[in-house]
Short mmCIF file of C-alpha atoms and ligand atoms in Angstrom, two decimals:
data_model
loop_
_atom_site.label_atom_id
_atom_site.label_comp_id
_atom_site.label_asym_id
_atom_site.label_seq_id
_atom_site.Cartn_x
_atom_site.Cartn_y
_atom_site.Cartn_z
CA UNK X 399 122.43 83.58 100.44
CA UNK X 400 120.20 81.11 98.66
CA UNK X 401 118.19 79.23 101.22
CA UNK X 402 115.95 76.45 100.11
CA UNK X 403 112.38 76.80 101.22
CA UNK X 404 110.46 73.91 102.65
CA UNK X 405 107.60 72.55 100.68
CA UNK X 406 104.72 70.94 102.54
CA UNK X 407 106.54 67.62 102.27
CA UNK X 408 110.08 68.64 103.16
CA UNK X 409 108.73 70.77 106.03
CA UNK X 410 107.71 67.63 107.87
CA UNK X 411 111.17 66.94 109.29
CA UNK X 412 112.18 70.55 109.89
CA UNK X 413 112.30 71.45 113.61
CA UNK X 414 111.45 75.11 113.05
CA UNK X 415 108.39 74.08 111.04
CA UNK X 416 107.35 71.76 113.87
CA UNK X 417 107.71 74.63 116.33
CA UNK X 418 105.71 76.99 114.15
CA UNK X 419 103.02 74.37 113.62
CA UNK X 420 102.60 74.00 117.37
CA UNK X 421 102.52 77.74 118.10
CA UNK X 422 100.16 78.38 115.21
CA UNK X 423 97.82 75.67 116.47
CA UNK X 424 97.81 77.22 119.96
CA UNK X 425 96.93 80.65 118.57
CA UNK X 426 94.24 79.21 116.30
CA UNK X 427 92.82 77.48 119.36
CA UNK X 428 92.68 80.79 121.26
CA UNK X 429 91.00 82.47 118.28
CA UNK X 430 88.44 79.73 118.02
CA UNK X 431 87.67 79.82 121.77
CA UNK X 432 87.37 83.60 121.81
CA UNK X 433 85.14 83.58 118.74
CA UNK X 434 82.87 81.09 120.42
CA UNK X 435 82.88 83.03 123.71
CA UNK X 436 81.89 86.20 121.84
CA UNK X 437 78.94 84.38 120.28
CA UNK X 438 80.31 85.02 116.81
CA UNK X 439 79.90 82.50 114.04
CA UNK X 440 82.85 83.50 111.88
CA UNK X 441 86.48 83.61 112.98
CA UNK X 442 88.51 86.70 112.13
CA UNK X 443 91.20 86.52 109.47
CA UNK X 444 94.61 85.74 110.92
CA UNK X 445 97.50 87.87 109.69
CA UNK X 446 100.83 86.56 110.95
CA UNK X 447 103.21 89.46 111.57
CA UNK X 448 106.56 88.30 110.20
CA UNK X 449 108.62 91.45 110.77
CA UNK X 450 112.25 90.74 111.80
CA UNK X 451 111.83 87.05 110.96
CA UNK X 452 113.39 85.61 107.82
CA UNK X 453 111.66 84.86 104.53
CA UNK X 454 112.24 81.16 105.22
CA UNK X 455 109.80 81.43 108.14
CA UNK X 456 107.16 82.96 105.87
CA UNK X 457 107.66 80.03 103.51
CA UNK X 458 107.21 77.64 106.44
CA UNK X 459 104.03 79.45 107.43
CA UNK X 460 102.72 79.13 103.89
CA UNK X 461 103.35 75.39 104.02
CA UNK X 462 101.29 75.37 107.25
CA UNK X 463 98.35 77.02 105.54
CA UNK X 464 98.92 80.69 106.43
CA UNK X 465 97.67 82.96 103.65
CA UNK X 466 98.30 86.44 105.08
CA UNK X 467 101.38 88.07 106.60
CA UNK X 468 102.05 91.54 107.97
CA UNK X 469 105.19 93.67 107.75
CA UNK X 470 105.98 97.12 109.08
CA UNK X 471 109.05 98.24 107.14
CA UNK X 472 109.14 98.65 103.39
CA UNK X 473 112.72 97.62 102.84
CA UNK X 474 112.26 94.34 104.67
CA UNK X 475 108.84 93.62 103.17
CA UNK X 476 109.97 94.40 99.63
CA UNK X 477 112.92 92.02 99.93
CA UNK X 478 110.94 89.17 101.46
CA UNK X 479 107.99 89.43 99.11
CA UNK X 480 110.35 89.48 96.10
CA UNK X 481 112.18 86.43 97.41
CA UNK X 482 108.87 84.61 97.91
CA UNK X 483 107.15 85.88 94.78
CA UNK X 484 106.01 82.37 93.86
CA UNK X 485 104.03 81.90 97.08
CA UNK X 486 100.29 82.61 97.15
CA UNK X 487 100.68 84.98 100.12
CA UNK X 488 98.94 88.29 100.78
CA UNK X 489 101.25 90.96 102.22
CA UNK X 490 99.75 93.55 104.55
CA UNK X 491 101.64 96.72 105.35
CA UNK X 492 101.02 97.62 109.00
CA UNK X 493 103.74 100.17 109.91
CA UNK X 494 104.17 103.89 109.71
CA UNK X 495 104.63 104.73 106.07
CA UNK X 496 106.35 107.69 104.46
CA UNK X 497 104.84 108.97 101.24
CA UNK X 498 108.04 108.37 99.32
CA UNK X 499 107.75 104.63 100.03
CA UNK X 500 104.28 104.34 98.48
CA UNK X 501 105.66 103.49 95.06
CA UNK X 502 107.53 100.51 96.48
CA UNK X 503 104.76 99.32 98.78
CA UNK X 504 102.09 99.09 96.07
CA UNK X 505 104.30 96.64 94.18
CA UNK X 506 103.68 93.90 96.75
CA UNK X 507 101.06 95.01 99.28
CA UNK X 508 97.56 93.61 99.29
CA UNK X 509 96.60 96.16 101.94
CA UNK X 510 98.00 99.18 103.73
CA UNK X 511 96.54 99.18 107.24
CA UNK X 512 98.28 102.31 108.49
CA UNK X 513 96.67 105.08 106.46
CA UNK X 514 96.63 108.02 108.86
CA UNK X 515 96.84 111.26 106.88
CA UNK X 516 95.66 112.85 103.62
CA UNK X 517 99.19 113.14 102.16
CA UNK X 518 99.61 109.39 102.41
CA UNK X 519 96.31 108.81 100.60
CA UNK X 520 97.55 111.08 97.81
CA UNK X 521 100.89 109.29 97.58
CA UNK X 522 99.23 105.85 97.50
CA UNK X 523 96.71 106.96 94.87
CA UNK X 524 99.47 108.31 92.67
CA UNK X 525 101.56 105.16 93.09
CA UNK X 526 98.56 102.93 92.39
CA UNK X 527 97.70 104.79 89.18
CA UNK X 528 101.17 104.02 87.89
CA UNK X 529 101.23 100.45 89.20
CA UNK X 530 97.80 99.58 87.78
CA UNK X 531 98.73 100.87 84.36
CA UNK X 532 101.96 98.84 84.45
CA UNK X 533 100.78 95.60 86.05
CA UNK X 534 96.99 95.80 86.15
CA UNK X 535 97.04 94.89 89.81
CA UNK X 536 93.83 94.88 91.87
CA UNK X 537 92.81 97.88 93.95
CA UNK X 538 94.70 98.38 97.20
CA UNK X 539 92.78 97.72 100.41
CA UNK X 540 93.21 100.72 102.72
CA UNK X 541 92.55 100.72 106.45
CA UNK X 542 92.40 103.97 108.38
CA UNK X 543 94.63 103.64 111.41
CA UNK X 544 92.85 105.17 114.37
CA UNK X 545 94.61 106.48 117.46
CA UNK X 546 92.96 105.17 120.60
CA UNK X 547 95.00 107.22 123.04
CA UNK X 548 92.80 109.15 125.43
CA UNK X 549 94.30 112.47 124.38
CA UNK X 550 93.96 111.62 120.71
CA UNK X 551 97.74 111.85 120.45
CA UNK X 552 99.78 109.88 117.98
CA UNK X 553 101.98 107.93 120.39
CA UNK X 554 101.48 104.68 118.52
CA UNK X 555 100.39 106.26 115.27
CA UNK X 556 96.98 106.83 113.85
CA UNK X 557 94.46 109.51 113.02
CA UNK X 558 92.21 111.05 115.63
CA UNK X 559 88.69 109.54 115.49
CA UNK X 560 87.36 112.95 114.42
CA UNK X 561 89.56 112.83 111.28
CA UNK X 562 88.40 109.39 110.14
CA UNK X 563 85.50 110.53 107.98
CA UNK X 564 87.59 113.06 106.10
CA UNK X 565 90.23 110.44 105.38
CA UNK X 566 87.55 107.97 104.34
CA UNK X 567 86.24 110.40 101.77
CA UNK X 568 89.66 110.99 100.28
CA UNK X 569 90.23 107.23 100.00
CA UNK X 570 86.89 106.54 98.32
CA UNK X 571 87.45 109.47 95.96
CA UNK X 572 90.76 108.01 94.75
CA UNK X 573 90.73 105.41 92.01
CA UNK X 574 92.83 102.34 92.77
CA UNK X 575 92.15 102.52 96.51
CA UNK X 576 89.42 100.55 98.27
CA UNK X 577 88.32 101.64 101.73
CA UNK X 578 88.39 98.42 103.78
CA UNK X 579 87.83 99.70 107.32
CA UNK X 580 89.79 100.67 110.40
CA UNK X 581 92.91 99.46 112.17
CA UNK X 582 94.26 100.21 115.63
CA UNK X 583 96.81 99.24 118.24
CA UNK X 584 95.57 99.26 121.84
CA UNK X 585 97.41 101.85 123.96
CA UNK X 586 99.97 100.56 126.44
CA UNK X 587 99.22 100.54 130.12
CA UNK X 588 95.45 100.27 130.01
CA UNK X 589 93.05 97.35 129.60
CA UNK X 590 92.50 96.82 125.87
CA UNK X 591 88.72 96.37 126.17
CA UNK X 592 88.00 100.09 126.47
CA UNK X 593 90.18 100.87 123.47
CA UNK X 594 88.62 98.20 121.26
CA UNK X 595 85.15 99.27 122.30
CA UNK X 596 86.02 102.78 121.16
CA UNK X 597 87.30 101.37 117.86
CA UNK X 598 84.04 99.47 117.37
CA UNK X 599 82.13 102.75 117.67
CA UNK X 600 84.40 104.43 115.12
CA UNK X 601 83.91 101.45 112.81
CA UNK X 602 80.16 101.59 113.17
CA UNK X 603 80.09 105.27 112.23
CA UNK X 604 82.34 104.64 109.26
CA UNK X 605 80.39 101.69 107.89
CA UNK X 606 77.17 103.66 108.35
CA UNK X 607 78.44 106.03 105.68
CA UNK X 608 80.50 103.50 103.70
CA UNK X 609 78.68 100.16 103.88
CA UNK X 610 81.59 98.16 102.41
CA UNK X 611 84.13 99.45 104.91
CA UNK X 612 83.38 96.91 107.65
CA UNK X 613 86.85 95.56 108.41
CA UNK X 614 88.29 96.02 111.90
CA UNK X 615 91.97 95.13 112.17
CA UNK X 616 92.69 94.87 115.89
CA UNK X 617 94.25 92.40 118.25
CA UNK X 618 97.84 91.32 118.71
CA UNK X 619 99.42 88.47 120.68
CA UNK X 620 98.54 89.99 124.06
CA UNK X 621 95.01 91.14 123.40
CA UNK X 622 93.45 89.08 120.63
CA UNK X 623 90.63 87.84 122.91
CA UNK X 624 89.54 91.42 123.73
CA UNK X 625 89.72 92.38 120.06
CA UNK X 626 87.51 89.46 119.06
CA UNK X 627 85.04 90.38 121.79
CA UNK X 628 84.70 93.82 120.20
CA UNK X 629 84.29 92.70 116.63
CA UNK X 630 87.77 92.40 115.11
CA UNK X 631 87.61 90.95 111.60
CA UNK X 632 91.41 90.79 111.22
CA UNK X 633 94.06 89.91 113.84
CA UNK X 634 97.74 90.77 113.56
CA UNK X 635 99.70 88.19 115.55
CA UNK X 636 103.49 88.18 115.67
CA UNK X 637 105.40 86.98 118.70
CA UNK X 638 103.00 84.30 119.92
CA UNK X 639 103.51 82.48 116.62
CA UNK X 640 107.04 83.34 115.52
CA UNK X 641 108.61 83.86 118.93
CA UNK X 642 110.19 87.01 120.28
CA UNK X 643 111.70 89.26 117.66
CA UNK X 644 115.48 89.50 117.46
CA UNK X 645 116.47 92.80 119.03
CA UNK X 646 117.77 95.34 116.58
CA UNK X 647 119.93 98.41 117.06
C1 PLP D 817 104.44 94.05 115.53
C2 PLP D 817 103.02 94.40 115.33
C3 PLP D 817 102.00 93.48 115.60
C4 PLP D 817 102.26 92.11 116.19
O1 PLP D 817 102.50 92.23 117.56
P1 PLP D 817 102.75 90.95 118.51
O2 PLP D 817 102.63 91.52 119.88
O3 PLP D 817 104.12 90.44 118.20
O4 PLP D 817 101.70 89.96 118.23
C5 PLP D 817 100.70 93.88 115.32
N1 PLP D 817 100.41 95.10 114.82
C6 PLP D 817 101.37 96.01 114.56
C7 PLP D 817 100.97 97.33 114.01
C8 PLP D 817 102.69 95.69 114.81
O5 PLP D 817 103.64 96.61 114.55
#
């Protein structure tokens, strides 16, 4: 039940911390090389996706200097963030989200990166109104998840590019929500470059109308280099840092 979490000092002799340090360094090296290759001066923000891995690993990551983690299920994220409430960690919600979970998510989430429909914007706005009056928390960063499938279908979630502007307007109209930018997952079975190029165009159109909404959350373990090439400002990296996820079900 009660695990003890490593501090920066106690982490030194912990084998799992040593493993994470090494894997994190390798990923940071790839990010740095890709940033340089793309002729960019600033590295994107690394979000380590901790889904299916225990809270103790998030504590280890914090001791290694990680400031941002991503989760895709409310139940798991709520439990971990509560357990680690003392850590200065930003929690990003990156999974499909039902409206009835909004109330829980706004208790811990710094951002929701999977906003894909007007009903979810409404649910988040309502939940934020309550949460801000109770806790005075900061506005919630919202990313519009864009589907990059050729047929505009929702196989891996996301709004069609043609729906992005309408969603953007509903987010900016809601108090408590801040429109941060766009998020996407590259479709399976095709080179990621084409998908991320498409996302860059969607982002450009969005930020033309909403100059603060410049964030592009793209790039996972397999395709972070392509994402950086096409302007990603945020990367969501899971397995290359934490190892393969335990299989569930
Ligand atoms: C799991 C997940 C990631 C991380 O994927 P890896 O391949 O493990 O790096 C990124 N984004 C989303 C939306 C995810 O669900």
